[in-house]
Coordinates of C-alpha atoms in Angstrom, one line a residue:
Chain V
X1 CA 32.6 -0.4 -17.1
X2 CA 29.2 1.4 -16.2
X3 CA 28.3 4.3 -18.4
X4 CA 27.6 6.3 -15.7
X5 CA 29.2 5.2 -11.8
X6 CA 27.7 6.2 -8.7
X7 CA 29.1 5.6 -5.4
X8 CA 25.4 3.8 -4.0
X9 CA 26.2 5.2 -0.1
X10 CA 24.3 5.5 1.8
X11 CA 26.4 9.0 2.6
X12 CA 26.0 10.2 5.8
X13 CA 26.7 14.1 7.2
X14 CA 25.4 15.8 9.9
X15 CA 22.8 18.3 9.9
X16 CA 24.5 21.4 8.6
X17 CA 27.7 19.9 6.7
X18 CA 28.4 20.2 3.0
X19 CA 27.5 17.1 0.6
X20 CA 29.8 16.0 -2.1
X21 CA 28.2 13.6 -4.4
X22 CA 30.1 12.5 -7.0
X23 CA 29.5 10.5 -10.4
X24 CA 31.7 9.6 -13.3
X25 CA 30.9 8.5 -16.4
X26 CA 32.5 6.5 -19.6
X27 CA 31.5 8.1 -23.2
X28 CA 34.0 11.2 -23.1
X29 CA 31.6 12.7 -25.9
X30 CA 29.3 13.4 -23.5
X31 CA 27.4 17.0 -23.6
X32 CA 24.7 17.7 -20.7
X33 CA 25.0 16.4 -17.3
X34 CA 21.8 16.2 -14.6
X35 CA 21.2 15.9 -11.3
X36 CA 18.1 14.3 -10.0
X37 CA 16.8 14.0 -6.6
X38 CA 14.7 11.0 -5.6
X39 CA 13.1 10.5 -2.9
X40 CA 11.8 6.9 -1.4
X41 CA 8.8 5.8 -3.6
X42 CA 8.7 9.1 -5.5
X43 CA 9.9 10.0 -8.9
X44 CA 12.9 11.7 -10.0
X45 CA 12.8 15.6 -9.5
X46 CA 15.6 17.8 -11.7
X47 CA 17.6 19.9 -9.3
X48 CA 20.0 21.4 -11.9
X49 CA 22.3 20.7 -14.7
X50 CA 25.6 21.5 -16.3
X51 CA 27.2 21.9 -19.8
X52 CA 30.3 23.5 -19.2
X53 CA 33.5 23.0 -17.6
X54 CA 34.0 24.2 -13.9
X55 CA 30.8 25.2 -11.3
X56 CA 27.5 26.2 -11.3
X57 CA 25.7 27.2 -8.4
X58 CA 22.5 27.2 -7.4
X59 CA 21.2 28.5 -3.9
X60 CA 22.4 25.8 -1.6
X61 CA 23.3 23.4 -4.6
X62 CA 26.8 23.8 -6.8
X63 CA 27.5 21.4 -9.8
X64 CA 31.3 21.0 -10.7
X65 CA 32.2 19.3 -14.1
X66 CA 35.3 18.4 -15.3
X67 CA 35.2 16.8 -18.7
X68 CA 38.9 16.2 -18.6
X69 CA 38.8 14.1 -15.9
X70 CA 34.7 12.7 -16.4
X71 CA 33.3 13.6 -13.5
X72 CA 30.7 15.7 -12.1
X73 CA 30.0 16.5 -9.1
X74 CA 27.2 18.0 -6.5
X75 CA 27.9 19.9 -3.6
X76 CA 25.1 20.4 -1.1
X77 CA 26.1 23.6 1.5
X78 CA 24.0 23.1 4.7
X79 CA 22.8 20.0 4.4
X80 CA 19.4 19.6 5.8
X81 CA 17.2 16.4 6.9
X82 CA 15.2 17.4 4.4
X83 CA 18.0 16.4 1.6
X84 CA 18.4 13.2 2.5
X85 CA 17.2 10.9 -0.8
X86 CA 19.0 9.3 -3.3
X87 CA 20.7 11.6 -5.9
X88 CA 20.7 10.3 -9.6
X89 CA 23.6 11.2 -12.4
X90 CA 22.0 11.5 -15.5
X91 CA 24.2 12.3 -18.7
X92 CA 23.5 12.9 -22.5
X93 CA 26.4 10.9 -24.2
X94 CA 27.9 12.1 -27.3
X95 CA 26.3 9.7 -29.4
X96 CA 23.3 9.0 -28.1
X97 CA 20.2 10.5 -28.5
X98 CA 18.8 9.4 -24.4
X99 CA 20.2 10.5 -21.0
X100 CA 21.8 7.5 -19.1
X101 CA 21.1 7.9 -15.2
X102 CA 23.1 6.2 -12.5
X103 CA 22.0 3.8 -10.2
X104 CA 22.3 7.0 -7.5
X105 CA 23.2 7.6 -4.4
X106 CA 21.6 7.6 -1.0
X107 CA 22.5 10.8 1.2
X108 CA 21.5 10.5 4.8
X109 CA 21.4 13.8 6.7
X110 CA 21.7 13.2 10.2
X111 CA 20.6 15.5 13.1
Chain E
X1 CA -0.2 24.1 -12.9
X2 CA 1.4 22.5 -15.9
X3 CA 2.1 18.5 -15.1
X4 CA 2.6 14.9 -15.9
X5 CA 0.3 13.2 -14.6
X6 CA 0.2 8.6 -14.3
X7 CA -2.8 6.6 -13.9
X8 CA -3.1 4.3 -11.5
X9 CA -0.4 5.3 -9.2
X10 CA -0.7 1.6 -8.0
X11 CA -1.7 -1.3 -10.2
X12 CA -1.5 -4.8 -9.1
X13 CA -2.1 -7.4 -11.6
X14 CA -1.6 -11.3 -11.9
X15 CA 0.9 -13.2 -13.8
X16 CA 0.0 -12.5 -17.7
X17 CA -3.0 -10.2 -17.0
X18 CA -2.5 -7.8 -19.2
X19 CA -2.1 -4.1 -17.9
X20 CA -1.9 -0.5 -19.3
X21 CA -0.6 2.4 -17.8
X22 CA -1.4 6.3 -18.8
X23 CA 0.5 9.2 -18.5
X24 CA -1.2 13.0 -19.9
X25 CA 0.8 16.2 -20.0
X26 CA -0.3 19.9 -19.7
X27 CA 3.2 20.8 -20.3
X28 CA 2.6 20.6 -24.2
X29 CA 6.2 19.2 -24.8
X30 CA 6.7 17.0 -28.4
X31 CA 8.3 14.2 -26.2
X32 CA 7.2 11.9 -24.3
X33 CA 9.2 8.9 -22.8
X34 CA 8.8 5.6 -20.5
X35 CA 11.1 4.2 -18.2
X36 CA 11.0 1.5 -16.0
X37 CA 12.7 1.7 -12.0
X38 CA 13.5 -1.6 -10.2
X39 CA 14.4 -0.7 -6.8
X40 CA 17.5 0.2 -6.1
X41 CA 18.4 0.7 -10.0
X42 CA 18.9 3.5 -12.3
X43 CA 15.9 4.3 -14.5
X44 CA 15.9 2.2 -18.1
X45 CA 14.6 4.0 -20.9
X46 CA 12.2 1.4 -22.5
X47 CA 11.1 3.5 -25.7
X48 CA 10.4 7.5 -26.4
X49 CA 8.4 9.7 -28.4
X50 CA 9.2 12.5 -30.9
X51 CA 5.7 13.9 -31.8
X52 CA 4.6 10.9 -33.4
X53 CA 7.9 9.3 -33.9
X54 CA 7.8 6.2 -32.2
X55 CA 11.8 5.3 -30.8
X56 CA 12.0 1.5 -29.2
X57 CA 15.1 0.7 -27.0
X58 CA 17.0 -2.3 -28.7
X59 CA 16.9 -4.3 -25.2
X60 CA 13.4 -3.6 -24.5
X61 CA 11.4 -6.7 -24.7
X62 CA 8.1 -7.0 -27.2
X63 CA 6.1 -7.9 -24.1
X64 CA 6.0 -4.0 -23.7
X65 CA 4.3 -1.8 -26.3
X66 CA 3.3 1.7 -26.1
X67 CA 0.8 4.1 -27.9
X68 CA 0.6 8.6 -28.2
X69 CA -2.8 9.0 -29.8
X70 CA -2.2 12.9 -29.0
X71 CA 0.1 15.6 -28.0
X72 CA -0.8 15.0 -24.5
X73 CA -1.6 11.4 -24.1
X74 CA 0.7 8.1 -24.0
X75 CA 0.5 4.4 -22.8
X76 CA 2.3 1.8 -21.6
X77 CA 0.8 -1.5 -22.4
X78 CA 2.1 -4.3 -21.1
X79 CA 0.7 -7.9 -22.8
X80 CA 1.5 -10.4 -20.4
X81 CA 3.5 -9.2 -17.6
X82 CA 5.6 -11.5 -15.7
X83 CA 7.0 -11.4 -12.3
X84 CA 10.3 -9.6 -13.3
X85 CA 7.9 -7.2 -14.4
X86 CA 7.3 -5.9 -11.1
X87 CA 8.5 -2.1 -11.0
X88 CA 8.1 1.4 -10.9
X89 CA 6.8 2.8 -14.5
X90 CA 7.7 6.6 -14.8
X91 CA 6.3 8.8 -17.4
X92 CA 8.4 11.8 -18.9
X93 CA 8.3 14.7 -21.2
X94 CA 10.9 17.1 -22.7
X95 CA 10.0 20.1 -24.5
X96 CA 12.6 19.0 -27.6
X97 CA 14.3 15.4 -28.3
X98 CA 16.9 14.6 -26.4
X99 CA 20.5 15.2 -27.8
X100 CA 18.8 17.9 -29.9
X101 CA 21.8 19.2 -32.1
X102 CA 22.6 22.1 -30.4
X103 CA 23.9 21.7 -26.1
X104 CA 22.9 25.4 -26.2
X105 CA 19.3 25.1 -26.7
X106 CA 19.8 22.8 -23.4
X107 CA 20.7 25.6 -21.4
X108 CA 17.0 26.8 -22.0
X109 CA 15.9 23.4 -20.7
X110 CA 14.5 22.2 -24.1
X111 CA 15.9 18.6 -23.2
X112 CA 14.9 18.6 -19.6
X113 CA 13.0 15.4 -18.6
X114 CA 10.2 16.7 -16.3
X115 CA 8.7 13.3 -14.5
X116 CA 5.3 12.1 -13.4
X117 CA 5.1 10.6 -10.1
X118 CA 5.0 7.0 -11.7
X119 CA 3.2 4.0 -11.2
X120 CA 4.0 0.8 -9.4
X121 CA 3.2 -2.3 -10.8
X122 CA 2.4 -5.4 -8.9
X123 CA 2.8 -8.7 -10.3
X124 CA 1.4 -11.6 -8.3

């Protein structure tokens, strides 16, 4: 099993729609959870992160962890061409001292 | 405004030529981290640095080696780079070592990796 799963897409929603990326990962020590947007060629760019149980919003963007379960999430409300990249899960495990990304997923916003 | 920057964006090289990539930070942060991107992969943490404190990844080979003669300043050398070689080389900082002890000194952003725009390495 993967550290950290991704769903690779691509994910496709029309211009306007919400997101929902999801990504779930092994070590249930983990602490901090990232979201990174990457665009094609480009390096990663942080869009937010999470520590705690339940949602954390950010303008358009909302994080959702559930440490029960493993997973967190990222919503994207009103999708826009302009968010179409791949999204990369990064996540501090419990015993490590180094974030472990996902491969990512590739959103496609469609007009 | 405060950065990471790489040099070369681009660096082709041939088969065993050895190459060395740079990476300088305004952003005055005590670490300082490589990883290498294949396409379509998730970024793999080769080594890091805490201040001076050099931190190898056990599955990173000896063909790479790195150097912080500064603060700001940090290389990635690579002695005799080989065709699986070929990747994207990104440069990051974090103001404290991540999995400092305390997840609340997170919330601040003290472990937040900022990135540099990377460089992509050629092998022919």
């Amino acid at each position: 099993q993967k550290e950290v799963e991704q769903n690779s897409g691509p994910l496709s929603v029309p211009e306007g729609a919400i997101a929902s990326l999801n990504c779930t990962y092994s070590d249930r020590g983990s602490q901090s959870f990232f979201w990174y947007r990457q665009y094609s060629g480009k390096s990663p760019e942080l869009i937010m992160f999470i520590y705690s149980n339940g949602d954390k919003e950010d303008g358009r963007f909302t994080a959702q962890l559930n440490k029960a379960s493993q997973y967190v999430s990222l919503l994207i409300r009103d999708s826009q061409p302009s968010d179409s990249a791949t999204y990369l899960c990064a996540v501090l495990a419990g015993t490590a001292s180094k974030l472990t990304f996902g491969t990512g997923t590739r959103l496609q916003v469609t007009l | 405004d405060a950065m990471v920057i790489q040099n070369p964006r681009y660096q082709v090289t041939q088969f065993g030529k050895p190459v060395t990539l740079s990476c300088s930070q305004t952003l005055n942060h005590n670490v300082m981290y490589w990883y290498q991107q294949k396409s379509s992969q998730a970024p793999k943490l080769l080594f890091h640095y805490y201040d001076k404190d050099f931190n190898n990844e056990a599955d990173t080979p000896d063909n790479f080696q790195s150097r912080r003669p500064n603060t700001s300043f940090c290389f990635l050398d690579i002695r005799s780079p080989g065709l699986g070689d070929a990747a994207m080389y990104l440069c990051a900082t974090s103001r404290d070592q991540v999995g400092s002890p305390s997840p609340f000194t997170s919330a601040a952003g003290a472990n937040v990796l900022t990135f540099g725009a990377g460089s992509r390495l050629t092998v022919l």
